[in-house]
mmCIF file of N, CA and C in Angstrom:
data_model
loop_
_atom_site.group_PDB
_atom_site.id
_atom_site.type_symbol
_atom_site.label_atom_id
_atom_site.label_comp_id
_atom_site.label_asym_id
_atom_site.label_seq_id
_atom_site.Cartn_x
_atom_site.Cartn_y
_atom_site.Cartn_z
ATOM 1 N N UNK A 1 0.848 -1.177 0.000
ATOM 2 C CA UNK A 1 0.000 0.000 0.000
ATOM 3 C C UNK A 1 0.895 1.242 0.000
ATOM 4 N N UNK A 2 0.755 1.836 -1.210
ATOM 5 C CA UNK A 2 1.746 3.218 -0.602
ATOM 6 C C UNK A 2 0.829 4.251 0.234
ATOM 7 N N UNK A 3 2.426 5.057 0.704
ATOM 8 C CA UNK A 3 1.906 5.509 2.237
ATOM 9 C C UNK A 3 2.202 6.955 1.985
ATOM 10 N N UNK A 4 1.404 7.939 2.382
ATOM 11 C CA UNK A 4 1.868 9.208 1.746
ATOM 12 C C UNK A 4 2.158 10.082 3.539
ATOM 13 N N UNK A 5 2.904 10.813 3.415
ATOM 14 C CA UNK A 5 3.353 11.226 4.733
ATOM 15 C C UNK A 5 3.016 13.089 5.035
ATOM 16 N N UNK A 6 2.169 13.731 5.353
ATOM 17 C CA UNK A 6 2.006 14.886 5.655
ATOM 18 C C UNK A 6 2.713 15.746 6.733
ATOM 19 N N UNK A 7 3.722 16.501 6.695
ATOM 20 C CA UNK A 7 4.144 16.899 7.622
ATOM 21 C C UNK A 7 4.567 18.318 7.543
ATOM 22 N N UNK A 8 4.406 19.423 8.204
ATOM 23 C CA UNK A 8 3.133 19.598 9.549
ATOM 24 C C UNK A 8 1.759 19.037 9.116
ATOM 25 N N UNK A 9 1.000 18.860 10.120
ATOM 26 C CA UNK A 9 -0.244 17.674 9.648
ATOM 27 C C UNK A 9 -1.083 18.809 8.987
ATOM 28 N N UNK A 10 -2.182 18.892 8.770
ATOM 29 C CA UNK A 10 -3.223 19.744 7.524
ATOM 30 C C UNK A 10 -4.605 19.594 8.804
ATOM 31 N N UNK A 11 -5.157 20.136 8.562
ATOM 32 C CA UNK A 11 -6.570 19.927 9.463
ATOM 33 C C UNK A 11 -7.415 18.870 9.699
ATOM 34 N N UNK A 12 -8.435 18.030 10.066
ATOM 35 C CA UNK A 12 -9.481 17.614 9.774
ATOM 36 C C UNK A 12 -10.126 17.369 8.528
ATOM 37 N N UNK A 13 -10.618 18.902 8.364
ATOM 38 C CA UNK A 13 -11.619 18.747 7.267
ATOM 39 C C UNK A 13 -10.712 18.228 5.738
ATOM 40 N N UNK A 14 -9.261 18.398 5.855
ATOM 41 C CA UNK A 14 -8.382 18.696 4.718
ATOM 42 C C UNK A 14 -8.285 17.286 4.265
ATOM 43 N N UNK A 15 -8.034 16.688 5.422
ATOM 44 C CA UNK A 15 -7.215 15.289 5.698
ATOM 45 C C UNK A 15 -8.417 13.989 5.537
ATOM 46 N N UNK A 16 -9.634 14.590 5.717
ATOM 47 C CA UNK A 16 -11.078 13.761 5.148
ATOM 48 C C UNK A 16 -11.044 13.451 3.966
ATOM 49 N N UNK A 17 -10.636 14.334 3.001
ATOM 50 C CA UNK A 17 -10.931 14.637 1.974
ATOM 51 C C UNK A 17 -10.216 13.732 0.872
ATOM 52 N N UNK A 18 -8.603 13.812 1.894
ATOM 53 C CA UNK A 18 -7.593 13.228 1.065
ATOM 54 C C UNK A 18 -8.261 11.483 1.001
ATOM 55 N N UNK A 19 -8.460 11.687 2.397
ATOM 56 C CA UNK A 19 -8.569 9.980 2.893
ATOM 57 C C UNK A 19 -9.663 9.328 2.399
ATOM 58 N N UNK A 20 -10.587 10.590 1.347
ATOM 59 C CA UNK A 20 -11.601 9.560 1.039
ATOM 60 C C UNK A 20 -11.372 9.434 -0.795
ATOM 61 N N UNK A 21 -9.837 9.712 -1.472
ATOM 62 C CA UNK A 21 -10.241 9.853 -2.562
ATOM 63 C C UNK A 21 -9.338 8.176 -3.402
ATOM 64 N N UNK A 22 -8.585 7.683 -2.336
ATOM 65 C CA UNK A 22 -8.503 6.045 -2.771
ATOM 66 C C UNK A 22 -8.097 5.347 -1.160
ATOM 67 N N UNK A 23 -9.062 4.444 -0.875
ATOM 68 C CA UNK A 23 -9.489 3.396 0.172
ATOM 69 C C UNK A 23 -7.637 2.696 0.418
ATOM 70 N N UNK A 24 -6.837 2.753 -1.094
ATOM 71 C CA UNK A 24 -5.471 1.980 -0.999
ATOM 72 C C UNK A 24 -4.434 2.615 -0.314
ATOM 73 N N UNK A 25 -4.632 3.962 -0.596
ATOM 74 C CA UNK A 25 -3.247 4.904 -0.220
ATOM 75 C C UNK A 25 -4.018 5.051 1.481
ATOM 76 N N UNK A 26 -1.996 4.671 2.074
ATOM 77 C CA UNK A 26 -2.555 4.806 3.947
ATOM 78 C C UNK A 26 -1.715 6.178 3.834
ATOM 79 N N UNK A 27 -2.384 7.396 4.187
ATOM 80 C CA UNK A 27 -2.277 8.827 4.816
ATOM 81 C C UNK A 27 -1.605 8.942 6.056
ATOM 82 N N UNK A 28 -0.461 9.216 6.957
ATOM 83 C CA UNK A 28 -0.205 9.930 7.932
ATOM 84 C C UNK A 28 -0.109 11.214 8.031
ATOM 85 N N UNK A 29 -0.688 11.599 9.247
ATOM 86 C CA UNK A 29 -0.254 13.164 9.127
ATOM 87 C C UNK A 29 0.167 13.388 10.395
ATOM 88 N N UNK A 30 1.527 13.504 10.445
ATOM 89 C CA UNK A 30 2.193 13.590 11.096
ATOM 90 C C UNK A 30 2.439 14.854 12.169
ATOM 91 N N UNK A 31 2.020 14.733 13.643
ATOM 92 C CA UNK A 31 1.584 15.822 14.263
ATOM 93 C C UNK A 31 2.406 16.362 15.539
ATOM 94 N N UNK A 32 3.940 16.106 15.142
ATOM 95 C CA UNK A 32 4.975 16.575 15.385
ATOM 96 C C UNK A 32 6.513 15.830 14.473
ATOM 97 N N UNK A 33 7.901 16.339 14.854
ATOM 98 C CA UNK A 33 8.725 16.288 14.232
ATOM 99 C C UNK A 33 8.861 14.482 14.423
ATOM 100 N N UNK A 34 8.899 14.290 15.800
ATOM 101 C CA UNK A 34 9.654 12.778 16.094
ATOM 102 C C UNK A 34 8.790 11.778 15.655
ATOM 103 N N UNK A 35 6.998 12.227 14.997
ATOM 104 C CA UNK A 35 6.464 11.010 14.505
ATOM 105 C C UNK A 35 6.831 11.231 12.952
ATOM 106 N N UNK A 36 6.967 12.566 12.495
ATOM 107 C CA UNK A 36 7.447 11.884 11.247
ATOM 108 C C UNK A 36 9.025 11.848 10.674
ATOM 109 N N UNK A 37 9.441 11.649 11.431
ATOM 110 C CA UNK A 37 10.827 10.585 11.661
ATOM 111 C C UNK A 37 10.500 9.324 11.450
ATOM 112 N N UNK A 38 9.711 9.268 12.229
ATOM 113 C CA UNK A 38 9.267 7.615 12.312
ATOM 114 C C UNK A 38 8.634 7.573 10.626
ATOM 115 N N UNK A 39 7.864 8.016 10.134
ATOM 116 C CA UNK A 39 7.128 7.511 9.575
ATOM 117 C C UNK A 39 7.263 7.979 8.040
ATOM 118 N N UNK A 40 8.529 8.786 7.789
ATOM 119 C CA UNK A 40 9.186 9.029 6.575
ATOM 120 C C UNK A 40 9.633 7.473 6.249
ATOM 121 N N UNK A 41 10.431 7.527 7.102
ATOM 122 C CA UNK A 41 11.046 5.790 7.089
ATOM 123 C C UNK A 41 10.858 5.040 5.403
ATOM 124 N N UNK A 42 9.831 4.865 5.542
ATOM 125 C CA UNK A 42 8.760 3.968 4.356
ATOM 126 C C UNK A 42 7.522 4.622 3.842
ATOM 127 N N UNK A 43 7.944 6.079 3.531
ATOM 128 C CA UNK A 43 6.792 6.862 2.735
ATOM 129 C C UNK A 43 7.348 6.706 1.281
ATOM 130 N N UNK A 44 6.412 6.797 0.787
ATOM 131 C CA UNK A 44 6.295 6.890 -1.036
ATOM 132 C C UNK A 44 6.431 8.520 -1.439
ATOM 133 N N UNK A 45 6.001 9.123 -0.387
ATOM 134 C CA UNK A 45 5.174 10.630 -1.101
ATOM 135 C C UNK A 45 5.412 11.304 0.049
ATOM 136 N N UNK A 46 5.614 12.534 0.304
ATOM 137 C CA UNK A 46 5.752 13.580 1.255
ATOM 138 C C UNK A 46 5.306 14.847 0.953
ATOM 139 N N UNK A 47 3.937 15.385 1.864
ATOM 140 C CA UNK A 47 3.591 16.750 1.381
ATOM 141 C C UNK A 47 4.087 17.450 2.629
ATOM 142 N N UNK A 48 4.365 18.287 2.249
ATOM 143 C CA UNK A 48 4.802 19.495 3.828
ATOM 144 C C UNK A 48 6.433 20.067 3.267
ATOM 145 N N UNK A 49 7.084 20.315 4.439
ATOM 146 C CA UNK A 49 8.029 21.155 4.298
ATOM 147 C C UNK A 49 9.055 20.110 5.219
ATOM 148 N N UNK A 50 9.997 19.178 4.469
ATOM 149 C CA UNK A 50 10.752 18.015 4.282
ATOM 150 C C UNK A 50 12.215 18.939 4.390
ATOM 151 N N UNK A 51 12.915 18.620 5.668
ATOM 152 C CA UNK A 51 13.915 18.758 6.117
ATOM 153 C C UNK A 51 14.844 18.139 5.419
ATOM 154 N N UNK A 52 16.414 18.378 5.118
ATOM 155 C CA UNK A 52 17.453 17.272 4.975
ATOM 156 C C UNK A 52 17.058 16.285 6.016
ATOM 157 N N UNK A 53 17.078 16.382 7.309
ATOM 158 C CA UNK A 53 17.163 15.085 8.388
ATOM 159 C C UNK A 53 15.680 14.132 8.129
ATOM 160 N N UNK A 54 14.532 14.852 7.165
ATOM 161 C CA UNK A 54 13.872 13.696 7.198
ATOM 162 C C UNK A 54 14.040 13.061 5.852
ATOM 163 N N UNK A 55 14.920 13.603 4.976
ATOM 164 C CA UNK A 55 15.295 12.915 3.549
ATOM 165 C C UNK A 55 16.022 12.227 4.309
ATOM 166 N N UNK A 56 16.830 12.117 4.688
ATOM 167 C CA UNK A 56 18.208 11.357 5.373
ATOM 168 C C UNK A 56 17.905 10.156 5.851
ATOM 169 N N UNK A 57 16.622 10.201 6.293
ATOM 170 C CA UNK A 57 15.974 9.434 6.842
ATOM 171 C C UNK A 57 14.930 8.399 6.267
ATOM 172 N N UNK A 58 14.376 8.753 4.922
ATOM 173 C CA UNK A 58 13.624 8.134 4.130
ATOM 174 C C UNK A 58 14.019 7.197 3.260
ATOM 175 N N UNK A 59 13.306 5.970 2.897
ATOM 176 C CA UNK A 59 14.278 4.892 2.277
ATOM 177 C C UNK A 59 13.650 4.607 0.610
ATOM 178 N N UNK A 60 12.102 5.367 0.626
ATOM 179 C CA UNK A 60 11.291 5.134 -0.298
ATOM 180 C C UNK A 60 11.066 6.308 -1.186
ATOM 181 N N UNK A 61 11.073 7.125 -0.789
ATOM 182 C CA UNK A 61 10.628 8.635 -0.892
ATOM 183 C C UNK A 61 10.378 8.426 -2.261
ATOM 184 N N UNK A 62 9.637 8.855 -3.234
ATOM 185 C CA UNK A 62 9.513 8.752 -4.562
ATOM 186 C C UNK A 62 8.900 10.159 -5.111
ATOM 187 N N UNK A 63 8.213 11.027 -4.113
ATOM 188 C CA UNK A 63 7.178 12.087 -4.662
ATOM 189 C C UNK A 63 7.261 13.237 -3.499
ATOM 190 N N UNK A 64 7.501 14.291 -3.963
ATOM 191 C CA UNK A 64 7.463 15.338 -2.676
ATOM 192 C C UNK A 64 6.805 16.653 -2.949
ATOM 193 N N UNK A 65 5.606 16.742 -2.592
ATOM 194 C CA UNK A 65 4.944 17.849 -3.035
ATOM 195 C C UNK A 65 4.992 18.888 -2.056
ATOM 196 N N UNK A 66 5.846 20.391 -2.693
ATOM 197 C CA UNK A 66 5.194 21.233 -1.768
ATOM 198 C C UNK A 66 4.151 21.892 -1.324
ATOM 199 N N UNK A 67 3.832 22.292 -0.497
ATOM 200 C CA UNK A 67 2.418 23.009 -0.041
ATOM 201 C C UNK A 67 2.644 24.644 -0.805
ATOM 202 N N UNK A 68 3.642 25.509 -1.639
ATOM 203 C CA UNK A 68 3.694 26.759 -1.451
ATOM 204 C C UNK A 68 4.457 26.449 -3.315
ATOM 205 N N UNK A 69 3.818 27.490 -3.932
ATOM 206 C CA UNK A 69 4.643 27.801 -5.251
ATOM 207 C C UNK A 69 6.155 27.984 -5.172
ATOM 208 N N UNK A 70 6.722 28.531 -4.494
ATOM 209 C CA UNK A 70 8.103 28.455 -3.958
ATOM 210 C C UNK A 70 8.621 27.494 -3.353
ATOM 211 N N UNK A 71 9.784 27.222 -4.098
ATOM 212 C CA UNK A 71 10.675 26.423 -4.112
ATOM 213 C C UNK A 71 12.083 26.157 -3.369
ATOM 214 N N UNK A 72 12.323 27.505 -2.984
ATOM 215 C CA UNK A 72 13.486 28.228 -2.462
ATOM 216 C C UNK A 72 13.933 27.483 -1.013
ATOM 217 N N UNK A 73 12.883 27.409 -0.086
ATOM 218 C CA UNK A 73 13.386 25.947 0.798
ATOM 219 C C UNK A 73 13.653 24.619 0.799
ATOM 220 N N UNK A 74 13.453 24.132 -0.120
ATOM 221 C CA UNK A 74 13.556 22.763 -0.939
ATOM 222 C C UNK A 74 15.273 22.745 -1.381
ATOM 223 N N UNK A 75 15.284 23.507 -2.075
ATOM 224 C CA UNK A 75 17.234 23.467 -2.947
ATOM 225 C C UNK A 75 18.036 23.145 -1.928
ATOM 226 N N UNK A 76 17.486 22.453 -1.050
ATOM 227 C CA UNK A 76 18.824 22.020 -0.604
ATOM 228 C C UNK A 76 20.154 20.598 -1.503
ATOM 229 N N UNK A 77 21.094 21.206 -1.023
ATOM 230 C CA UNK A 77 21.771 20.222 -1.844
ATOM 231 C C UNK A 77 21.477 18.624 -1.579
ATOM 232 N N UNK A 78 21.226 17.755 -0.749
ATOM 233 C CA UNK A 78 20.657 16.235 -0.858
ATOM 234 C C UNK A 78 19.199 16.134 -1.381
ATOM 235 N N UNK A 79 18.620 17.468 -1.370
ATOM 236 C CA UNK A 79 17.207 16.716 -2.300
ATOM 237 C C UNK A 79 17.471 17.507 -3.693
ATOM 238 N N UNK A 80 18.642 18.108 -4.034
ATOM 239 C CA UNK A 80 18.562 18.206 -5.579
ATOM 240 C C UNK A 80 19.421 17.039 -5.984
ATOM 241 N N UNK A 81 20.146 15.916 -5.504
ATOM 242 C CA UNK A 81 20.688 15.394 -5.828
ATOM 243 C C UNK A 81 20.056 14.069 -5.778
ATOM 244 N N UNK A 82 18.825 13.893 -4.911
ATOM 245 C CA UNK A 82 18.174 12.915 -4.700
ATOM 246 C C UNK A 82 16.695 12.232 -5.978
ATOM 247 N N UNK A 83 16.590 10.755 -6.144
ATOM 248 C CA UNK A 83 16.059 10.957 -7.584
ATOM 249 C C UNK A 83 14.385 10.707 -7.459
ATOM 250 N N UNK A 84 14.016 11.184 -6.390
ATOM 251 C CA UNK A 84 12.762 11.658 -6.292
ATOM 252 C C UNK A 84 11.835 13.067 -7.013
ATOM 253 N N UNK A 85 11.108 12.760 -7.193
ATOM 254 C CA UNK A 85 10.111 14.098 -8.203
ATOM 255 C C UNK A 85 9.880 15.262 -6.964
ATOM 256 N N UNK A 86 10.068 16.343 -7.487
ATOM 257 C CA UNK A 86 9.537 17.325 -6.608
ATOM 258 C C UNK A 86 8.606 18.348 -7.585
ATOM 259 N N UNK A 87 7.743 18.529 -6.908
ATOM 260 C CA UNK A 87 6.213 19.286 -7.698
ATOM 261 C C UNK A 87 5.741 20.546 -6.497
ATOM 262 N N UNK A 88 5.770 21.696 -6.896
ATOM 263 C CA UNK A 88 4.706 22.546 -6.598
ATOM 264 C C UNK A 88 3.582 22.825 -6.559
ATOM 265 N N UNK A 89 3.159 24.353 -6.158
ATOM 266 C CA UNK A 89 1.786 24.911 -6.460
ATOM 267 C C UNK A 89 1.525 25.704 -7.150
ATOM 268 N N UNK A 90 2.543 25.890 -7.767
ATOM 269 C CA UNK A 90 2.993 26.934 -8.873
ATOM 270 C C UNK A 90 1.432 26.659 -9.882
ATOM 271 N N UNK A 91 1.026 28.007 -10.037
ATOM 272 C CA UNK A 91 -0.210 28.267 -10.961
ATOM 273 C C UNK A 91 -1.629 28.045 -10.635
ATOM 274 N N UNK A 92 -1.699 27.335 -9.359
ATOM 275 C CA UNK A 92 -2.894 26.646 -8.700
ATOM 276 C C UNK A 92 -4.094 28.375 -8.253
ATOM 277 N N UNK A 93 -3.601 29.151 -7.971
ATOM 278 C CA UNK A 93 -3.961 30.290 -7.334
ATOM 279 C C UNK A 93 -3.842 31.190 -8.744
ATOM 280 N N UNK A 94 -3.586 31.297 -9.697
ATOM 281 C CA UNK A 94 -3.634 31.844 -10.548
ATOM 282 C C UNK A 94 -4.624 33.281 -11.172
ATOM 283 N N UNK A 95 -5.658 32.017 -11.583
ATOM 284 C CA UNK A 95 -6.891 33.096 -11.482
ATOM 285 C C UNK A 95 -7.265 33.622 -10.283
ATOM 286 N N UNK A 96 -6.994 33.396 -9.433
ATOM 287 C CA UNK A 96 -7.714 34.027 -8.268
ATOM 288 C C UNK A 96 -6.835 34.994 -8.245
ATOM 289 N N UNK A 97 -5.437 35.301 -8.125
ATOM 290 C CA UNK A 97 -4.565 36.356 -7.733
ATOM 291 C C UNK A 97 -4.776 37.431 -8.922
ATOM 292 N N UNK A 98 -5.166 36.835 -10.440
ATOM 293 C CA UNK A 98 -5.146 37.552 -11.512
ATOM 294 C C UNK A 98 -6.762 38.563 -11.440
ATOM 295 N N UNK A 99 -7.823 38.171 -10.944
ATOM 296 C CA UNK A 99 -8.785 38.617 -10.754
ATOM 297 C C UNK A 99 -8.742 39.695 -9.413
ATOM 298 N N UNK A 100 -7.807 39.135 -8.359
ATOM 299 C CA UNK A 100 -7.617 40.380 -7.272
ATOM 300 C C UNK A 100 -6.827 41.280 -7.596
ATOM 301 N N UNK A 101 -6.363 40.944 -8.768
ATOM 302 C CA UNK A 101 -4.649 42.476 -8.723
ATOM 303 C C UNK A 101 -6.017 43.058 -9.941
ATOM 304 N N UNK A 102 -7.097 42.697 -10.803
ATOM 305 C CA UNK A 102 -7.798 43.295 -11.596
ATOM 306 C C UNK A 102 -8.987 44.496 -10.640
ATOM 307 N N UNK A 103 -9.327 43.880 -9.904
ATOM 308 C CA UNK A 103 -10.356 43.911 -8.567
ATOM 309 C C UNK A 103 -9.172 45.901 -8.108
ATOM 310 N N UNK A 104 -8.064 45.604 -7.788
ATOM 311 C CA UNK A 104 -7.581 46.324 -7.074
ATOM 312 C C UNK A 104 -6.871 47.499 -7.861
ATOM 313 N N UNK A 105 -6.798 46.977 -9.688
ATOM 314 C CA UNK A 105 -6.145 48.248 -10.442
ATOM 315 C C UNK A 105 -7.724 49.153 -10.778
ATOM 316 N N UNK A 106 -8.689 48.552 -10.472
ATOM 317 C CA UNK A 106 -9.883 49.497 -10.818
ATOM 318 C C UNK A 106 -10.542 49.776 -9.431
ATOM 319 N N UNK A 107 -10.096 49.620 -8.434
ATOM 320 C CA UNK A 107 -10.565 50.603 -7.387
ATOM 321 C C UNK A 107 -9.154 51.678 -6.759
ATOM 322 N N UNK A 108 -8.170 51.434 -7.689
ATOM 323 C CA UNK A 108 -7.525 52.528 -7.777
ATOM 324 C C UNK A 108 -7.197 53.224 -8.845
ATOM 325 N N UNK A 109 -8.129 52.879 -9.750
ATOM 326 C CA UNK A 109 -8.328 54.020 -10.838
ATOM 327 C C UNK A 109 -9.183 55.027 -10.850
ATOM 328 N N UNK A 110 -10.597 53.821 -9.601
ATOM 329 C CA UNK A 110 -11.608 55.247 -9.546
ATOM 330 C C UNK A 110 -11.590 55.319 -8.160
ATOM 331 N N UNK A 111 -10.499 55.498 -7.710
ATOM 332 C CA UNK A 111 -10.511 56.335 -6.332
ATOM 333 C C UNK A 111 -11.281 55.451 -4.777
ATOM 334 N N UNK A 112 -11.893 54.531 -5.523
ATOM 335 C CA UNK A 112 -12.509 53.582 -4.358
ATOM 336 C C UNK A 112 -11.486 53.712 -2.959
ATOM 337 N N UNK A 113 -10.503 53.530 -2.897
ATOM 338 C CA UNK A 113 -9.899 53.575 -1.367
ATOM 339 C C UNK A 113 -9.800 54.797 -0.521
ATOM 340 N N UNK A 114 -10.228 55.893 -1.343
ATOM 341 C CA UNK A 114 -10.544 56.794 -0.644
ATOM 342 C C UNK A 114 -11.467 57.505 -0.048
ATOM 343 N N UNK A 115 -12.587 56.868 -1.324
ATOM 344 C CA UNK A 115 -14.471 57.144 -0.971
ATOM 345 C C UNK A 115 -14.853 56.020 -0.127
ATOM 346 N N UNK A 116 -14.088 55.058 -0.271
ATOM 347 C CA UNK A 116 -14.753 54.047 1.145
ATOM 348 C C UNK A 116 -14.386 54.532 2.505
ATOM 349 N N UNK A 117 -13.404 55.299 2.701
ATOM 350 C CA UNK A 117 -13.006 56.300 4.001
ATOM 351 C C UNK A 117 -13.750 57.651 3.945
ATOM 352 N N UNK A 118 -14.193 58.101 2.810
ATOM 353 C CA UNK A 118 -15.313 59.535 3.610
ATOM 354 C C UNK A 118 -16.128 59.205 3.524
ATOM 355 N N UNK A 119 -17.102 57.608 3.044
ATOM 356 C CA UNK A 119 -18.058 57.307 2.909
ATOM 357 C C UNK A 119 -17.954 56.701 4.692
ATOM 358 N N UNK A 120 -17.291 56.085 5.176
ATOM 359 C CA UNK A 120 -16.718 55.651 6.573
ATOM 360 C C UNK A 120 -17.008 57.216 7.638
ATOM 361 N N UNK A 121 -16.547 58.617 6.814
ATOM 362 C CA UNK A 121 -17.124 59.823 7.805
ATOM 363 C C UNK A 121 -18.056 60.742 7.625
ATOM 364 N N UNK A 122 -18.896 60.242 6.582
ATOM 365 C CA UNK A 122 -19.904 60.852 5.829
ATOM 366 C C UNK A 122 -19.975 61.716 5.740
ATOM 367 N N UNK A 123 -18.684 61.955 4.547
ATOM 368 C CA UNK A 123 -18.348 62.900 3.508
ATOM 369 C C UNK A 123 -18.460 62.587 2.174
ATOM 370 N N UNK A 124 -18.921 63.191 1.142
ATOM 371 C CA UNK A 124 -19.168 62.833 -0.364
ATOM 372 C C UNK A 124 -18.745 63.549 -1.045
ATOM 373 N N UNK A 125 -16.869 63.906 -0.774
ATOM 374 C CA UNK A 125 -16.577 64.765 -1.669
ATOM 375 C C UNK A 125 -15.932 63.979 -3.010
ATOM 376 N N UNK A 126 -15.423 64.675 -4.334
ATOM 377 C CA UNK A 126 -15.285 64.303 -5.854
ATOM 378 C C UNK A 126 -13.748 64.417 -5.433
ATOM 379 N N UNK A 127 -12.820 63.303 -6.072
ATOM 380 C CA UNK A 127 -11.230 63.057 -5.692
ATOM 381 C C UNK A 127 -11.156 63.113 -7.173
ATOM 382 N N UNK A 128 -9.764 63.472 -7.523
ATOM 383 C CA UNK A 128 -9.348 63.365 -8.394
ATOM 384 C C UNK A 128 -10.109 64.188 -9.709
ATOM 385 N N UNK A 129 -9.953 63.270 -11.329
ATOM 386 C CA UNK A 129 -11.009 63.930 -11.858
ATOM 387 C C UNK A 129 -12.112 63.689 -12.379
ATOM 388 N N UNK A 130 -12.933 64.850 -11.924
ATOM 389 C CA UNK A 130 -14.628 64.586 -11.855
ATOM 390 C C UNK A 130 -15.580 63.983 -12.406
ATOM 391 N N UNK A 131 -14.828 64.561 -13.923
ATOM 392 C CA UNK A 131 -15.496 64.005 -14.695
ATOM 393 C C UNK A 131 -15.009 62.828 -15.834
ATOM 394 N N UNK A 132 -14.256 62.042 -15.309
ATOM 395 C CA UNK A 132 -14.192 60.527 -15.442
ATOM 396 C C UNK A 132 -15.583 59.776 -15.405
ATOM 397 N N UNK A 133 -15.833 59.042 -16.404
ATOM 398 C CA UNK A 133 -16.854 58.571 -16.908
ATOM 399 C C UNK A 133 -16.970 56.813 -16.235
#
């Protein structure tokens, strides 16, 4: 059965979710450092933020997903040298970040961050210029 290893553990509701999407794969989520020591041991897969000492420690490791689009804690030199897959979140948040930076160049085109503060002291004065359509 491969065994996928979570470490820092993920919530409840997170960890339901995983556990209900194949009956084969056994899930730990590991809910401090010294259990997943133990339990890298003979993982297939590792999501979380994977130390050298728990690569060092792993005999199976095959898959290591990070939790964060960045990569920059990972480069360490034994897991770039190690011949396990490493995968991000790179693009997952995408539209959502592309729709908030859209959200935020048009309430600072029409002045929104400033009429939501005299609308806050009920004042209704015209910023900028007026007659912007």
């Amino acid at each position: 059965m491969p065994k996928l290893l979570i470490s820092p553990a993920i919530d409840d509701q997170r960890l339901a979710r995983l556990q209900g999407v194949d009956p084969r794969l056994q899930i730990v989520n590991a809910t401090d450092t010294q259990q997943a020591m133990r339990e890298v041991v003979d993982a297939d897969a590792f999501f979380g933020k994977l130390t050298p000492a728990l690569l060092a420690t792993a005999q199976r490791l095959r898959w290591v997903q990070s939790p964060t689009a960045s990569l920059e804690h990972y480069l360490f030199p034994e897991l770039v040298e190690h011949p396990c897959q490493l995968t991000n979140m790179r693009g997952l948040f995408s539209d959502v970040i592309a729709d908030h930076v859209m959200g935020l160049v048009l309430c600072f085109a029409r002045n929104l961050h400033i009429y939501i503060r005299q609308q806050a002291e009920g004042r209704w004065e015209p910023v900028g210029d007026a007659g912007m359509v």
